[in-house]
mmCIF file of N, CA, C and O in Angstrom:
data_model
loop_
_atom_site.group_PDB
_atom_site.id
_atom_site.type_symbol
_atom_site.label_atom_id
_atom_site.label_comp_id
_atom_site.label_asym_id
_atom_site.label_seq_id
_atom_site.Cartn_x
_atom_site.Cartn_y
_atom_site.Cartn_z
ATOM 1 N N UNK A 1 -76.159 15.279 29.248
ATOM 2 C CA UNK A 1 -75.132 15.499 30.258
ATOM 3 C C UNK A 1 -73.897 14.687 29.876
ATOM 4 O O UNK A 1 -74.042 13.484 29.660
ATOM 5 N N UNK A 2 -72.661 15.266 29.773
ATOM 6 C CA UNK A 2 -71.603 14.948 29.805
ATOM 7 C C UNK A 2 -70.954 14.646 30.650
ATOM 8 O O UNK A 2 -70.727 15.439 31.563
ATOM 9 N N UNK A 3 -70.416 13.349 30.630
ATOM 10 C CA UNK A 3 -69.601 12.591 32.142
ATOM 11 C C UNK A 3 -68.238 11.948 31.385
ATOM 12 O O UNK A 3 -68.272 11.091 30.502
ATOM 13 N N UNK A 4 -67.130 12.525 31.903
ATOM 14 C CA UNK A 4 -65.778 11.440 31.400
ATOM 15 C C UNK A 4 -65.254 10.983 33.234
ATOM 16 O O UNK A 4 -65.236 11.488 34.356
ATOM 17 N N UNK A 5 -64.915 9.774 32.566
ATOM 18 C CA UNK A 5 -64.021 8.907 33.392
ATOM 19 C C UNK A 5 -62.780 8.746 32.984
ATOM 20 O O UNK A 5 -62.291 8.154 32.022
ATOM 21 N N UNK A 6 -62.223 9.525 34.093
ATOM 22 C CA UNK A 6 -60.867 9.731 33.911
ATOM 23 C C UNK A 6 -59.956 8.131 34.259
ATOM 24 O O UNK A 6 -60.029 7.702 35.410
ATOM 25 N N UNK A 7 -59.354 7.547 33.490
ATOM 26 C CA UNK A 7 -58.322 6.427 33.980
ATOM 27 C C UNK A 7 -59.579 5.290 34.156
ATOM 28 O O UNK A 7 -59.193 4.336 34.832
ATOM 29 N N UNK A 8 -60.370 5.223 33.903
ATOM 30 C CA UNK A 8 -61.184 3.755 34.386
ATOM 31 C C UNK A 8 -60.895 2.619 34.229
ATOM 32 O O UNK A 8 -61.630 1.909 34.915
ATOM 33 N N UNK A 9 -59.970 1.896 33.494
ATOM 34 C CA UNK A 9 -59.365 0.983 33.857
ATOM 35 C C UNK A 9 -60.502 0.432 33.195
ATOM 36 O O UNK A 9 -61.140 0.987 32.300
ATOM 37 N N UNK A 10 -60.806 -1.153 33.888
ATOM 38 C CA UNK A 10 -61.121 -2.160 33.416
ATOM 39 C C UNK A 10 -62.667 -2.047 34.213
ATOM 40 O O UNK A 10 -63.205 -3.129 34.451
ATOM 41 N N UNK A 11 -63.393 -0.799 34.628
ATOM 42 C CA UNK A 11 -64.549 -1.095 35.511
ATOM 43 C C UNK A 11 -64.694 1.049 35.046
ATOM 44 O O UNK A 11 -64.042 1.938 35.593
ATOM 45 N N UNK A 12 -65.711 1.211 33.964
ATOM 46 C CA UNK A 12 -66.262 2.333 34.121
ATOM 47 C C UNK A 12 -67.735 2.761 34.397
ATOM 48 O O UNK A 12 -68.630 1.926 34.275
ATOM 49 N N UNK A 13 -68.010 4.060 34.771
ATOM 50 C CA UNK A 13 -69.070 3.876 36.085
ATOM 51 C C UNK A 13 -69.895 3.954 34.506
ATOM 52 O O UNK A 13 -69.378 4.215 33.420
ATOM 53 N N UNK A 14 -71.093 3.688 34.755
ATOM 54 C CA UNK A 14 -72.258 3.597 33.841
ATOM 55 C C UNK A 14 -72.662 5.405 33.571
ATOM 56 O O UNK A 14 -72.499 6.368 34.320
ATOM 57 N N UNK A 15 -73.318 5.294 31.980
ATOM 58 C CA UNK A 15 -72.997 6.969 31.684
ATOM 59 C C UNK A 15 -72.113 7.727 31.875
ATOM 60 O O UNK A 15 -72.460 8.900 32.015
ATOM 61 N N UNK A 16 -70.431 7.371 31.977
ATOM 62 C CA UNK A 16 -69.423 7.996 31.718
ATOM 63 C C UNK A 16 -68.658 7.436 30.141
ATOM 64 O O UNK A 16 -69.130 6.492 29.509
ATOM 65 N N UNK A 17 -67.632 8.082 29.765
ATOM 66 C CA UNK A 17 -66.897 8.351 28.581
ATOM 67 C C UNK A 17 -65.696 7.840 29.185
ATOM 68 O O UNK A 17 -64.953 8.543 29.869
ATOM 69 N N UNK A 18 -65.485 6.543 28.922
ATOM 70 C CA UNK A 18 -64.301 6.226 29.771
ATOM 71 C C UNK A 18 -62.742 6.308 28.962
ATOM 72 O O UNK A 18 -62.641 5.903 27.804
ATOM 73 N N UNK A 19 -61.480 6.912 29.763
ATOM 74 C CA UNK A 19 -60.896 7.064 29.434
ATOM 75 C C UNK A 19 -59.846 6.606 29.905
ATOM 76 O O UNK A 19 -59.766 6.844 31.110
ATOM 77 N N UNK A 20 -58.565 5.770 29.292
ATOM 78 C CA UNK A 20 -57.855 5.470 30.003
ATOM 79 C C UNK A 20 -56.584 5.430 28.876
ATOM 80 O O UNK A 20 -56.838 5.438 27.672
ATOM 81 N N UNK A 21 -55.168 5.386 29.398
ATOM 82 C CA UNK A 21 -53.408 5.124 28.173
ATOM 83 C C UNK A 21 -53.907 3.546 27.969
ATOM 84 O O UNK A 21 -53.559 3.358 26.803
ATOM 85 N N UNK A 22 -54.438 2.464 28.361
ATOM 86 C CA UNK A 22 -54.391 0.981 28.364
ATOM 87 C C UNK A 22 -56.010 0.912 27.339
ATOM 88 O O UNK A 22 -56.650 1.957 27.459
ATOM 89 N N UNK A 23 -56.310 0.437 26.922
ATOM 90 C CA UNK A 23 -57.113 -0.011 25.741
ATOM 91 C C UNK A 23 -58.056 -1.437 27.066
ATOM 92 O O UNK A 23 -57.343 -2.396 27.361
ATOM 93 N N UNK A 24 -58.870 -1.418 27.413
ATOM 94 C CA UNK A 24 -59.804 -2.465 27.573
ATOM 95 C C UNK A 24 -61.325 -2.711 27.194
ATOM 96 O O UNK A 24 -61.710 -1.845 26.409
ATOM 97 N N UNK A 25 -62.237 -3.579 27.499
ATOM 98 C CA UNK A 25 -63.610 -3.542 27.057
ATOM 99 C C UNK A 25 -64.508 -2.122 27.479
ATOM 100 O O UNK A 25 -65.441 -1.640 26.836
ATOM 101 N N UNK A 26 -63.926 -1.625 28.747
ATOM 102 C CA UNK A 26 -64.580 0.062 29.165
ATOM 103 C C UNK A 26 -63.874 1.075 28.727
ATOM 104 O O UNK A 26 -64.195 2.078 29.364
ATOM 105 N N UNK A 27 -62.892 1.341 27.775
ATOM 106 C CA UNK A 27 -62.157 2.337 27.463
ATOM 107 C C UNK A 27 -63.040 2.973 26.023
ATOM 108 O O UNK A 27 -63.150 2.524 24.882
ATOM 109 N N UNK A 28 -63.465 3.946 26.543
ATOM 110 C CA UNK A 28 -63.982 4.423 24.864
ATOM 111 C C UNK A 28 -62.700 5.381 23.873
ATOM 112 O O UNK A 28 -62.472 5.353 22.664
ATOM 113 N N UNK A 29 -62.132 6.078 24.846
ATOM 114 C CA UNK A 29 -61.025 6.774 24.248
ATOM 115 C C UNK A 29 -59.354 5.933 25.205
ATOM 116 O O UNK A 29 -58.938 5.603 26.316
ATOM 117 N N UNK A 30 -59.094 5.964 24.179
ATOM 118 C CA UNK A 30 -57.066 5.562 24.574
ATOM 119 C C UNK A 30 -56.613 6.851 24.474
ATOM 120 O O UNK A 30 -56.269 7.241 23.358
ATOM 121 N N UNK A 31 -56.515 7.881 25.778
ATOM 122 C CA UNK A 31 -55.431 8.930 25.857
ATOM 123 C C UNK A 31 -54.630 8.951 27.209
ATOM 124 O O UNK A 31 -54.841 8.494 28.332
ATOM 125 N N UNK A 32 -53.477 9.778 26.542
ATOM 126 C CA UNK A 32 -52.553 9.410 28.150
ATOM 127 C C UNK A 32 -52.761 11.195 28.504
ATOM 128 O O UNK A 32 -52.332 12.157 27.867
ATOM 129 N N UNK A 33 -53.715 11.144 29.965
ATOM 130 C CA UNK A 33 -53.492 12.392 30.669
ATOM 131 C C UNK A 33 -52.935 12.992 31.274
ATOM 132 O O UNK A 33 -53.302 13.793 32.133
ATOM 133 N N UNK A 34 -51.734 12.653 30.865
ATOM 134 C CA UNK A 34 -50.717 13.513 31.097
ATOM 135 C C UNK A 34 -50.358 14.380 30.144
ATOM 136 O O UNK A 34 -49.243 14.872 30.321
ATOM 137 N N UNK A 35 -51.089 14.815 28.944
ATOM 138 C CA UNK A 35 -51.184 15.877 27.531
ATOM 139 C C UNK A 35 -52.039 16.304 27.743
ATOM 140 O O UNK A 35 -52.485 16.412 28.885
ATOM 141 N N UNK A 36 -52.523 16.659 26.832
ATOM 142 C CA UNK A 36 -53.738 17.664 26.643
ATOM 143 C C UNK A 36 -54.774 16.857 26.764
ATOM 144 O O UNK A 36 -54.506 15.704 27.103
ATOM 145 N N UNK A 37 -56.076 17.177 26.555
ATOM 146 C CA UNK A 37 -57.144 16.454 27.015
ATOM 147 C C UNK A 37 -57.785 16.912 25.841
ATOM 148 O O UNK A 37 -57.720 18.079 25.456
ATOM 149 N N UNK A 38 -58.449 15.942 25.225
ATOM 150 C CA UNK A 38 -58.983 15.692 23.770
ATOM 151 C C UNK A 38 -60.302 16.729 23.770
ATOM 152 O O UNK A 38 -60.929 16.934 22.731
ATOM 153 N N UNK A 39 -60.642 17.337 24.998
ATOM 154 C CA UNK A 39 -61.540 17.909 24.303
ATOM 155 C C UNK A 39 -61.984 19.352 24.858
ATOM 156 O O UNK A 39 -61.652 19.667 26.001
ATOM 157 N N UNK A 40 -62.786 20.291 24.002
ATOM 158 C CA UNK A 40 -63.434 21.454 24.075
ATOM 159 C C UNK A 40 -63.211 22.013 25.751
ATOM 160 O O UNK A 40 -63.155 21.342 26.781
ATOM 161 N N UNK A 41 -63.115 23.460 25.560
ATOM 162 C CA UNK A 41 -63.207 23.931 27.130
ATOM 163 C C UNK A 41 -64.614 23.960 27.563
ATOM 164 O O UNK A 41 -65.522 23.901 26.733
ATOM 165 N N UNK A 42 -64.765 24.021 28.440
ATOM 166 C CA UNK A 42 -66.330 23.742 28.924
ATOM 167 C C UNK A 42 -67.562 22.741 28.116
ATOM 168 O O UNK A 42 -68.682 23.079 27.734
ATOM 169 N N UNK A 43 -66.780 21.214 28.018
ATOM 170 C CA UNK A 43 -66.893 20.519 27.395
ATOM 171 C C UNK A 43 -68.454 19.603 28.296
ATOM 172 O O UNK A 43 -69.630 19.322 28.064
ATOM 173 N N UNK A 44 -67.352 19.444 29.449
ATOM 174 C CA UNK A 44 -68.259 17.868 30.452
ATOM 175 C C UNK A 44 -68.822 18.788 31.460
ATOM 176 O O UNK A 44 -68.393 19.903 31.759
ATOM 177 N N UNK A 45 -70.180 17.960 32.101
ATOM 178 C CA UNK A 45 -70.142 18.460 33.609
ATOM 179 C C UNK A 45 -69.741 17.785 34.431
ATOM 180 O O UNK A 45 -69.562 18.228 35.565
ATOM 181 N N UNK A 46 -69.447 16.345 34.062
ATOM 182 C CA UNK A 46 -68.794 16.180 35.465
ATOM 183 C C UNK A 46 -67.917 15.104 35.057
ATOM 184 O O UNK A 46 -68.279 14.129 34.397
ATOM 185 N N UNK A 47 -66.720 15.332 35.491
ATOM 186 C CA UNK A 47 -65.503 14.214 35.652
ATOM 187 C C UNK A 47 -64.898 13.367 36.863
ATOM 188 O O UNK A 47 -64.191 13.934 37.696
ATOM 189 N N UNK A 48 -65.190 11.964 36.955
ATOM 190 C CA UNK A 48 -64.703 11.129 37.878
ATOM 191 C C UNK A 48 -63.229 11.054 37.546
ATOM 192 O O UNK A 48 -62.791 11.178 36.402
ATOM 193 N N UNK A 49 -62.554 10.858 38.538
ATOM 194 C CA UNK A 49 -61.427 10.404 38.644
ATOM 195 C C UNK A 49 -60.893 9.727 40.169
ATOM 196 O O UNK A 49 -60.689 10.318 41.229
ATOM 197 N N UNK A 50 -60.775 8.474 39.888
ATOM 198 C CA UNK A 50 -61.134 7.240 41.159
ATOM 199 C C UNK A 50 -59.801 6.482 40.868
ATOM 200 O O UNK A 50 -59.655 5.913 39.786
ATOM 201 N N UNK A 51 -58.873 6.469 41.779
ATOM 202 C CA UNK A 51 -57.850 5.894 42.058
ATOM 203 C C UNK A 51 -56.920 5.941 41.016
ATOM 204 O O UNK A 51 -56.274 4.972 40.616
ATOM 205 N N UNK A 52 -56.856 7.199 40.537
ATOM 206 C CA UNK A 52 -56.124 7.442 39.078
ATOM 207 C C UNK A 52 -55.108 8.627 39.454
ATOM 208 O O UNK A 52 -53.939 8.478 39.097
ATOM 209 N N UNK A 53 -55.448 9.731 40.113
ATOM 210 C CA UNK A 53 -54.777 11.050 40.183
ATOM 211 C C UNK A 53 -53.210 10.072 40.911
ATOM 212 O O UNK A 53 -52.252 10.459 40.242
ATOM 213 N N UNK A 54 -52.946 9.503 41.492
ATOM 214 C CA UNK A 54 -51.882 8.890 42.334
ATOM 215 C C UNK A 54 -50.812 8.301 41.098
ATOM 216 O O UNK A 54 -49.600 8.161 41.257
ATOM 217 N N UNK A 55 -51.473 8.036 40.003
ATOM 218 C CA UNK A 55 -50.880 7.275 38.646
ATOM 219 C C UNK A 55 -50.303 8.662 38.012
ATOM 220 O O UNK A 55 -49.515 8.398 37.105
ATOM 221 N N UNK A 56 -50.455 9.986 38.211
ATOM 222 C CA UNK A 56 -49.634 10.893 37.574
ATOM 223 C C UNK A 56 -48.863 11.286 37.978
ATOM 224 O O UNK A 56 -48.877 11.335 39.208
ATOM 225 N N UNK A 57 -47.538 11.893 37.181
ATOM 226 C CA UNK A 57 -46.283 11.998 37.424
ATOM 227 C C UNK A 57 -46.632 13.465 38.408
ATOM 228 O O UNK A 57 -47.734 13.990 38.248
ATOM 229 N N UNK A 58 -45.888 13.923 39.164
ATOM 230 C CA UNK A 58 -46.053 14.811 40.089
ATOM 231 C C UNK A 58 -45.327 15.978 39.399
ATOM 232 O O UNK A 58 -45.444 17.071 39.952
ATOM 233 N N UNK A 59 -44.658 15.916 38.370
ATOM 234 C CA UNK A 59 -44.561 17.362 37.640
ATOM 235 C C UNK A 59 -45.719 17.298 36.655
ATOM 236 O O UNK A 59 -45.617 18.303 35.951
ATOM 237 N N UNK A 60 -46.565 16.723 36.355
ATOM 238 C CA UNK A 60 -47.729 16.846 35.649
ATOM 239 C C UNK A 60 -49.299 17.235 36.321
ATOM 240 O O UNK A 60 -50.381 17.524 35.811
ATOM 241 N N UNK A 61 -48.765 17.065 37.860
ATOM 242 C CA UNK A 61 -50.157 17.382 38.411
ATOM 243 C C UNK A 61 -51.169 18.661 38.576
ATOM 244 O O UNK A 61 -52.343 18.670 38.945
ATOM 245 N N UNK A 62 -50.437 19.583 38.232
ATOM 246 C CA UNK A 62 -51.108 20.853 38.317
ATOM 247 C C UNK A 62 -51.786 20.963 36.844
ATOM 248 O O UNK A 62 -52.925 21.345 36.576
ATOM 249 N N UNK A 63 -50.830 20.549 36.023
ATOM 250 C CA UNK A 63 -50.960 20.606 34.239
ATOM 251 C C UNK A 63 -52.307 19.831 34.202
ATOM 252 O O UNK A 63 -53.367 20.376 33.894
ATOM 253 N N UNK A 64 -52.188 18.514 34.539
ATOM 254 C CA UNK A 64 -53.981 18.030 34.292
ATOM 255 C C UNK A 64 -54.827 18.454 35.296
ATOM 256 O O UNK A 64 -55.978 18.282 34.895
ATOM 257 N N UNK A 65 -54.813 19.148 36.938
ATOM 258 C CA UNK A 65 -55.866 19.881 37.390
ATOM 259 C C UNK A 65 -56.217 21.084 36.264
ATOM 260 O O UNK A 65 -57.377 21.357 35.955
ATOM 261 N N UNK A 66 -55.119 21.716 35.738
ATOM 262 C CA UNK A 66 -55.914 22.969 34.754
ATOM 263 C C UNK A 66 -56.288 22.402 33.586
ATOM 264 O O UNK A 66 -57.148 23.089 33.035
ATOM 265 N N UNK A 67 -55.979 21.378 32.950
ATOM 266 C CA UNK A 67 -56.797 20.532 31.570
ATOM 267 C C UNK A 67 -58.296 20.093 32.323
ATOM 268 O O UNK A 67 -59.371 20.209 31.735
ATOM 269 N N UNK A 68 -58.174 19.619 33.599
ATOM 270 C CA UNK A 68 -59.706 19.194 34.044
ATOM 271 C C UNK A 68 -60.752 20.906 33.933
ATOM 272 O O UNK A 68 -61.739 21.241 33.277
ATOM 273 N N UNK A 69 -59.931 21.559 34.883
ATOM 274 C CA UNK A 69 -60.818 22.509 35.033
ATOM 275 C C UNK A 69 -61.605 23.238 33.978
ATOM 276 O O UNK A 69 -62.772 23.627 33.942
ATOM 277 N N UNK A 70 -59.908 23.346 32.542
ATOM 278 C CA UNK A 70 -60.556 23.771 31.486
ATOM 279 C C UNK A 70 -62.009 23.105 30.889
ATOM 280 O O UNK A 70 -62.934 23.688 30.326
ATOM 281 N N UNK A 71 -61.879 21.876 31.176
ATOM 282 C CA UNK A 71 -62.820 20.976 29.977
ATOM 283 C C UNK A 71 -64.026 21.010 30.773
ATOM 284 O O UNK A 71 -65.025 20.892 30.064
ATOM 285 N N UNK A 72 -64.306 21.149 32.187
ATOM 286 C CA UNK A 72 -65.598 21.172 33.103
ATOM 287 C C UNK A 72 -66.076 22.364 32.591
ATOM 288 O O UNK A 72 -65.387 23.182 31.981
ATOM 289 N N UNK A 73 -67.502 22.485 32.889
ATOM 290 C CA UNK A 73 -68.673 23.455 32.086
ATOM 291 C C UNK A 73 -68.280 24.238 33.499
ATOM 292 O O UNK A 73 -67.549 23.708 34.336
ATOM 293 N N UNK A 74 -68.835 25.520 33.659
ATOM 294 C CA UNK A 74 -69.011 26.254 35.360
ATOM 295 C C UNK A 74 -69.884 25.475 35.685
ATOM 296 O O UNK A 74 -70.741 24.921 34.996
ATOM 297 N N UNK A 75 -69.630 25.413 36.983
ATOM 298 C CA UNK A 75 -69.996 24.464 38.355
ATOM 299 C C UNK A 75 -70.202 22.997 37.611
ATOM 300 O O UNK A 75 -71.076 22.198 37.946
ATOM 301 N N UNK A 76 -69.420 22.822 36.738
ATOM 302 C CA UNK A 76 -69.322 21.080 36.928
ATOM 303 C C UNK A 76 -68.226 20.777 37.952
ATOM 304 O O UNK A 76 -67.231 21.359 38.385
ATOM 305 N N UNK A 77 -69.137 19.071 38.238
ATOM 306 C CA UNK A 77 -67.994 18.310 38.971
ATOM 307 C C UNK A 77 -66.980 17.955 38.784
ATOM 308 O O UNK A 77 -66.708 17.756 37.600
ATOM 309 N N UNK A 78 -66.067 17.730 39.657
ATOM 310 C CA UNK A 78 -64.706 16.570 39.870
ATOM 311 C C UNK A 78 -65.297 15.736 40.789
ATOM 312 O O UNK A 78 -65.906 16.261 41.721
ATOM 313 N N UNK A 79 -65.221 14.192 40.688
ATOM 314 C CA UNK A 79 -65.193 13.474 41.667
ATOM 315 C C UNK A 79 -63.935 12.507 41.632
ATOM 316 O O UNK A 79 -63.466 11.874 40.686
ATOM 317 N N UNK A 80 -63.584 12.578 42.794
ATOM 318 C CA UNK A 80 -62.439 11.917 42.359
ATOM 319 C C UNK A 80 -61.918 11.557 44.007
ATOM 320 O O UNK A 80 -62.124 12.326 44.946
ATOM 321 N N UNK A 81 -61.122 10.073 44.140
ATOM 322 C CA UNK A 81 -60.750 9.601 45.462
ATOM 323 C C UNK A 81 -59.127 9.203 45.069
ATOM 324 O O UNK A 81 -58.670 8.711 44.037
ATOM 325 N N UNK A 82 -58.635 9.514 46.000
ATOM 326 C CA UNK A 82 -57.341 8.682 46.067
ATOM 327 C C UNK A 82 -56.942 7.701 47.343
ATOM 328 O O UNK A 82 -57.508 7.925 48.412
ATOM 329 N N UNK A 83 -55.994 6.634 47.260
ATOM 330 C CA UNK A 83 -55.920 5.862 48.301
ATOM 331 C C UNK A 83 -54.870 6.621 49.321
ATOM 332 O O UNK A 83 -54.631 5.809 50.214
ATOM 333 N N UNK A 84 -54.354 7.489 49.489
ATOM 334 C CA UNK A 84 -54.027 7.961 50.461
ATOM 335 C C UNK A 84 -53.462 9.423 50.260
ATOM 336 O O UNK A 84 -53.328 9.467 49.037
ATOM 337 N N UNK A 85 -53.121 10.441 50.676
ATOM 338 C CA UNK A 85 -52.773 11.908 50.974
ATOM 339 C C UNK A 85 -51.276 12.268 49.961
ATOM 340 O O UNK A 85 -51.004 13.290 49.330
ATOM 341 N N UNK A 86 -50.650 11.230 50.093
ATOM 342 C CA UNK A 86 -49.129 10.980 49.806
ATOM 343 C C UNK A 86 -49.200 11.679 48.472
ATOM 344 O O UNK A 86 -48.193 11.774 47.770
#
């Protein structure tokens, strides 16, 4: 099973592929998602994304919902929280 963590920062969840633009001890890949997304269409089943979607530019937000969707297998997950609606 395939799991990426989108933006994890400095804390990625256990059995994810963590991904983040900043380089730390949980980052397995350095990409900025706001491009393309490094990998295969129907790649992962499930992608976290936890206090990260709020960090993209708002003309980019539709562009990485369709890079997520591409790279999720059918009926994989998104999980993903933001701190507020805004």
């Amino acid at each position: 099973m395939v799991k990426l963590d989108l933006g994890c920062g400095k804390q990625k969840s256990e059995g994810y592929i963590g991904i983040d633009i900043v380089k730390t001890p949980c980052v397995d890949i350095v990409h900025d998602c706001e491009q393309e997304l490094l990998f295969d269409d129907n790649y992962a089943d499930e992608i976290r994304a936890y206090d990260f979607l709020e960090h993209i530019h708002r003309d980019k937000v539709i562009f990485l919902f369709n890079e997520i969707y591409r790279v999720l297998k059918p009926n994989g997950i998104l999980d993903f929280q933001v701190p507020d609606a805004s």
